[in-house]
Amino acid sequence: MGSGVSAEPRSDAELVRAWQGGDEAAAAELVGRHSTALARFLAGLGADPGELEDLVQEAFFRAFTRLASWRGDAAFRSWLFTIGGNLARDHHRRGKGRGTVVELDERDAVVSGDPGSELEASDAEARLTEGLARLPRLQREVFLLRAQQGLDYEAIASALDTTAGAARVHYHRAVKRLKELVR
Amino acid sequence: MSERERISERMPDVAAGGAWSPEEAALLASDPDLAAEWALVQAARRVGDRAAASIDGARVAAAVLARLRAEPSAPVVLPLRRRRLVSYVAPFLAAAAVVMIAVWTGRPRTSAAPAATVLVPLPELDELSSDELRSVLRSLEERVASPDGEATEGLESPSAAELEAALETLEG
């Protein structure tokens, strides 16, 4: 710690313990480590971009005040996604979701490199986002956790309080449905 | 698992930075349905990127820490199972405490207000065995009565310590 050469980065569990011992830098490191992934997940669930940072902040606040409910055997990120997913659901229930309407003009603004392929990619992404909004909640969350976040089925099961087998079924149903919707 | 299914399962991992073998790549190229799925998974990797790019981790961390500092006190942290039990037991503990007050104070039951609170329906009680119920009431009894037989105050909102003690009896 005090030596000039930094060792391996601390694990999430170590950072959590350090935060519980009063180390605010550890909490900040956890936020820095996971905020982008959480924001991408929430955006995929349909969160309004203008409210994304508030949602991310709220998810971390809840996480830090409810650390006692974190089972150390589950990945901190999976647990954070659980909180984020619940938050997004509550938010949507209160009618604050944006309904996942994606403006193509907005996406065109960042085109770089090969304009044709970039536009095509943006278009595919926009159609996928619209398709995601039409999926049942669990399928949408499983699909994002697997395809967007790269979590394995065990981690998804832990995050969504289901089984790995059920998560796998939900994922493939989501893929099948999305292929129909995005085509 | 067929080769096709195996490729399908591997897609998120390859999209996250893996690579297809030449055989897998050939199968992907020759199977339009598989290729459509691969395009879907690749698009999924990009969903939310733009919106997330505006998130400033340092700013979020500062805001979260400020809120945590502003908390009046650290939350009472109980293990999950115990917290569930507390939320489950608390309502009937409070009602039982009211009953105990009525019994211990021995006030005459006038017709004006004959302890209407006793009539509060407590479906939670049906879930408990007789022994559990007796244990809860016994633990309350010890705390309700002061040495001279008078009820103590604040029983309608049992303290954390009282709940803890009652839970000890339930959990053995």
XYZ file of C-alpha atoms in Angstrom:
355
model
C 0.000 0.000 0.000
C 2.581 2.478 1.059
C 5.221 1.229 -1.376
C 5.894 3.108 -4.557
C 5.231 0.162 -6.851
C 1.563 -0.549 -7.034
C 0.548 -4.164 -6.620
C -2.347 -5.828 -8.391
C -5.534 -3.819 -8.308
C -7.647 -4.578 -5.288
C -10.587 -6.895 -5.849
C -14.117 -5.616 -5.447
C -14.441 -7.527 -2.194
C -11.283 -5.886 -0.860
C -12.552 -2.460 -1.876
C -15.860 -3.133 -0.168
C -14.085 -4.136 3.031
C -11.876 -1.055 2.823
C -14.928 1.170 2.378
C -16.613 -0.477 5.337
C -13.486 0.410 7.281
C -13.925 4.058 6.334
C -11.791 4.267 3.182
C -13.687 6.654 0.899
C -11.156 6.244 -1.889
C -12.127 2.577 -2.047
C -15.753 3.526 -2.593
C -14.750 5.990 -5.292
C -12.705 3.277 -6.976
C -15.684 0.942 -7.002
C -17.816 3.633 -8.603
C -15.154 4.356 -11.198
C -14.771 0.665 -11.949
C -18.441 -0.115 -12.506
C -20.270 3.106 -13.372
C -19.881 2.849 -17.142
C -21.023 -0.775 -17.304
C -23.988 0.031 -15.081
C -24.876 3.049 -17.217
C -24.775 0.940 -20.397
C -27.008 -1.653 -18.781
C -29.504 0.973 -17.604
C -29.494 2.631 -21.009
C -30.207 -0.749 -22.590
C -33.147 -1.147 -20.240
C -34.573 2.091 -21.608
C -33.419 4.665 -19.080
C -33.655 8.251 -20.251
C -30.138 9.455 -21.129
C -30.834 12.683 -19.262
C -31.537 10.754 -16.076
C -28.862 8.136 -16.480
C -26.288 9.691 -14.191
C -28.864 10.195 -11.442
C -29.882 6.552 -11.735
C -26.283 5.396 -11.588
C -25.692 7.569 -8.559
C -28.809 6.221 -6.855
C -27.811 2.630 -7.582
C -24.395 3.109 -5.990
C -25.881 4.950 -3.035
C -28.276 2.072 -2.442
C -25.481 -0.426 -2.875
C -23.271 1.259 -0.296
C -26.068 1.584 2.215
C -27.148 -2.030 1.753
C -23.851 -3.809 1.660
C -25.062 -6.207 4.343
C -27.319 -7.806 1.763
C -24.446 -8.414 -0.648
C -23.427 -12.045 -0.590
C -19.686 -11.895 -0.957
C -19.716 -14.994 -3.137
C -21.592 -13.148 -5.892
C -19.735 -10.620 -8.020
C -20.184 -7.053 -6.860
C -21.043 -6.031 -10.417
C -23.817 -8.639 -10.712
C -25.253 -7.428 -7.438
C -25.041 -3.848 -8.644
C -26.963 -4.844 -11.769
C -29.634 -6.348 -9.520
C -30.017 -3.001 -7.781
C -29.869 -1.121 -11.075
C -32.484 -3.372 -12.640
C -34.838 -2.871 -9.697
C -34.270 0.845 -9.859
C -35.007 0.966 -13.574
C -38.175 -1.042 -13.023
C -39.385 1.322 -10.290
C -38.499 4.282 -12.452
C -40.365 2.879 -15.409
C -43.366 2.021 -13.247
C -43.548 5.641 -12.194
C -43.782 6.508 -15.874
C -40.379 8.041 -16.280
C -39.031 5.618 -18.849
C -38.463 7.078 -22.255
C -40.143 4.240 -24.112
C -36.887 3.525 -25.888
C -37.460 5.652 -28.931
C -34.110 6.144 -30.543
C -33.634 9.024 -32.903
C -31.521 8.029 -35.853
C -30.348 11.612 -36.327
C -28.821 11.480 -32.901
C -26.918 8.350 -33.801
C -25.683 9.783 -37.087
C -23.885 12.501 -35.211
C -21.053 10.235 -34.118
C -20.326 8.612 -37.425
C -16.622 8.238 -37.971
C -14.408 6.047 -40.102
C -16.383 4.371 -42.862
C -19.634 6.346 -42.867
C -21.554 3.558 -44.587
C -20.697 0.817 -42.152
C -20.980 3.131 -39.150
C -24.442 4.193 -40.185
C -25.401 0.590 -40.747
C -24.128 -0.305 -37.287
C -25.994 2.594 -35.742
C -29.138 1.569 -37.518
C -28.793 -2.009 -36.264
C -28.238 -0.699 -32.758
C -31.278 1.557 -32.967
C -33.482 -1.284 -34.179
C -32.119 -3.529 -31.474
C -32.899 -0.916 -28.824
C -36.450 -0.695 -30.092
C -36.691 -4.473 -30.150
C -35.425 -4.702 -26.588
C -38.255 -2.455 -25.441
C -40.734 -5.014 -26.741
C -39.302 -7.964 -24.868
C -40.640 -9.188 -21.553
C -38.593 -7.661 -18.741
C -36.749 -10.803 -17.741
C -35.772 -11.643 -21.317
C -34.540 -8.097 -21.842
C -32.445 -8.127 -18.683
C -31.008 -11.568 -19.365
C -30.166 -10.657 -22.942
C -28.376 -7.472 -21.907
C -26.467 -9.133 -19.097
C -25.307 -11.893 -21.442
C -24.790 -10.143 -24.787
C -23.979 -6.597 -23.697
C -22.198 -7.252 -20.406
C -20.773 -10.674 -21.154
C -21.849 -12.251 -17.858
C -22.107 -16.022 -17.759
C -25.379 -17.714 -16.894
C -24.379 -18.337 -13.284
C -23.719 -14.642 -12.719
C -26.951 -13.719 -14.485
C -28.862 -16.183 -12.339
C -27.358 -14.609 -9.264
C -28.209 -11.089 -10.415
C -31.784 -11.899 -11.341
C -32.537 -14.430 -8.651
C -33.170 -17.286 -11.026
C -31.322 -20.397 -12.139
C -28.587 -20.654 -14.723
C -30.775 -22.991 -16.787
C -33.660 -20.554 -16.746
C -31.341 -17.696 -17.663
C -30.110 -19.680 -20.662
C -33.689 -20.322 -21.806
C -34.592 -16.641 -21.430
C -31.501 -15.634 -23.385
C -32.282 -17.855 -26.353
C -35.932 -16.833 -26.380
C -34.814 -13.208 -26.395
C -32.433 -13.864 -29.284
C -35.155 -15.609 -31.269
C -37.631 -12.794 -30.685
C -35.105 -10.055 -31.395
C -34.122 -11.682 -34.673
C -37.761 -11.407 -35.721
C -38.097 -7.825 -34.515
C -34.832 -6.482 -35.849
C -34.919 -8.133 -39.251
C -24.787 -29.620 -28.253
C -24.452 -29.140 -32.002
C -21.708 -27.027 -33.539
C -24.294 -24.425 -34.395
C -25.524 -24.235 -30.796
C -21.972 -24.090 -29.522
C -21.227 -21.126 -31.759
C -24.421 -19.442 -30.612
C -23.383 -19.906 -26.982
C -19.924 -18.504 -27.653
C -21.086 -15.339 -29.373
C -21.162 -13.027 -26.325
C -17.683 -14.178 -25.311
C -16.267 -13.668 -28.785
C -17.966 -10.275 -29.021
C -16.284 -9.370 -25.734
C -12.865 -9.926 -27.241
C -12.532 -13.557 -28.253
C -11.970 -14.893 -31.752
C -13.613 -17.398 -34.044
C -11.670 -20.336 -35.329
C -11.495 -20.610 -39.164
C -14.057 -23.433 -39.016
C -16.438 -21.398 -36.891
C -16.005 -18.364 -39.126
C -16.815 -20.493 -42.164
C -19.969 -21.833 -40.570
C -21.033 -18.309 -39.582
C -20.539 -17.098 -43.119
C -22.577 -19.933 -44.571
C -25.516 -19.761 -42.192
C -27.654 -16.610 -42.567
C -29.610 -17.256 -39.383
C -26.435 -17.667 -37.360
C -24.966 -14.596 -39.027
C -28.068 -12.583 -38.061
C -27.647 -13.678 -34.465
C -23.992 -12.696 -34.519
C -24.913 -9.232 -35.842
C -27.439 -8.949 -33.020
C -24.906 -9.800 -30.349
C -22.385 -7.372 -31.820
C -24.996 -4.624 -31.826
C -25.864 -5.457 -28.217
C -22.258 -4.744 -27.228
C -22.714 -1.181 -28.465
C -26.129 -0.507 -26.910
C -25.853 2.246 -24.343
C -22.291 3.216 -25.240
C -23.201 6.704 -26.319
C -25.359 7.448 -23.310
C -22.802 5.953 -20.923
C -20.015 8.048 -22.430
C -21.470 11.101 -20.732
C -21.196 9.521 -17.290
C -18.388 10.963 -15.237
C -17.344 8.320 -12.725
C -15.499 10.813 -10.516
C -18.510 13.097 -10.396
C -20.813 10.199 -9.551
C -18.425 9.001 -6.844
C -18.231 12.480 -5.313
C -22.023 12.775 -5.276
C -22.486 9.329 -3.764
C -19.901 9.977 -1.054
C -21.475 13.333 -0.248
C -24.842 11.643 0.206
C -23.335 8.928 2.345
C -21.654 11.533 4.553
C -24.927 13.411 4.865
C -26.684 10.329 6.180
C -27.540 11.110 9.814
C -26.186 7.793 10.932
C -25.065 4.566 9.444
C -28.038 2.378 8.634
C -28.818 -0.394 11.072
C -27.316 -3.282 9.216
C -28.849 -6.615 9.924
C -28.248 -9.753 7.932
C -30.859 -10.251 5.213
C -32.634 -13.164 6.858
C -32.928 -11.311 10.130
C -34.160 -8.151 8.452
C -36.889 -10.112 6.727
C -37.846 -11.615 10.038
C -37.923 -8.213 11.687
C -40.247 -6.787 9.057
C -42.423 -9.847 9.364
C -42.610 -9.990 13.119
C -42.638 -6.289 13.954
C -46.347 -5.602 13.311
C -47.662 -8.315 15.563
C -44.995 -7.660 18.172
C -46.240 -4.114 18.397
C -49.853 -5.257 18.600
C -48.998 -7.908 21.160
C -47.288 -5.249 23.212
C -50.512 -3.273 23.276
C -52.356 -6.326 24.507
C -49.794 -6.812 27.229
C -50.137 -3.215 28.348
C -53.863 -3.634 28.667
C -53.437 -6.784 30.746
C -50.683 -5.479 32.975
C -52.122 -2.110 33.758
C -55.335 -3.781 34.798
C -57.345 -0.746 33.849
C -61.095 -1.199 34.162
C -62.585 -1.939 30.781
C -65.021 0.888 30.347
C -67.435 0.814 27.496
C -65.922 4.005 26.090
C -62.832 2.523 24.531
C -62.580 -1.155 25.236
C -59.087 -1.672 23.926
C -60.073 -1.621 20.298
C -56.493 -2.294 19.358
C -56.870 -5.829 20.658
C -59.246 -6.477 17.821
C -56.669 -5.691 15.148
C -56.590 -8.731 12.876
C -53.213 -10.418 12.988
C -53.067 -13.033 10.260
C -49.325 -13.339 10.886
C -50.105 -15.077 14.161
C -51.579 -18.005 12.278
C -48.159 -18.716 10.863
C -46.560 -19.212 14.251
C -46.668 -22.317 16.332
C -47.945 -22.143 19.875
C -44.437 -22.463 21.200
C -43.161 -19.625 19.045
C -46.029 -17.432 20.083
C -45.478 -18.202 23.731
C -41.793 -17.399 23.348
C -42.508 -14.058 21.763
C -45.035 -13.118 24.405
C -42.755 -14.294 27.195
C -39.908 -12.167 25.915
C -42.210 -9.181 25.675
C -43.593 -9.853 29.107
C -40.147 -9.560 30.608
C -39.696 -6.192 28.982
C -43.181 -4.824 29.370
C -43.476 -4.949 33.073
C -41.392 -2.835 35.376
C -40.719 -4.254 38.851
C -43.813 -2.593 40.283
C -46.020 -4.050 37.627
C -46.429 -0.895 35.540
C -45.997 -0.931 31.803
C -42.918 0.692 30.394
C -43.203 3.389 27.790
C -42.722 3.219 24.073
C -44.071 -0.245 23.611
C -46.060 0.578 20.536
C -42.759 1.020 18.786
C -40.532 -1.723 20.123
C -36.914 -0.712 20.159
C -34.316 -2.494 18.093
C -33.066 -4.172 21.255
C -36.531 -5.486 22.056
C -36.985 -6.810 18.561
C -33.570 -8.391 18.696
C -34.411 -10.111 21.958
C -37.693 -11.372 20.589
C -35.967 -12.632 17.477
C -33.427 -14.500 19.574
C -36.264 -16.469 21.067
C -37.686 -17.237 17.646
C -34.396 -18.253 16.140
C -33.384 -20.377 19.081
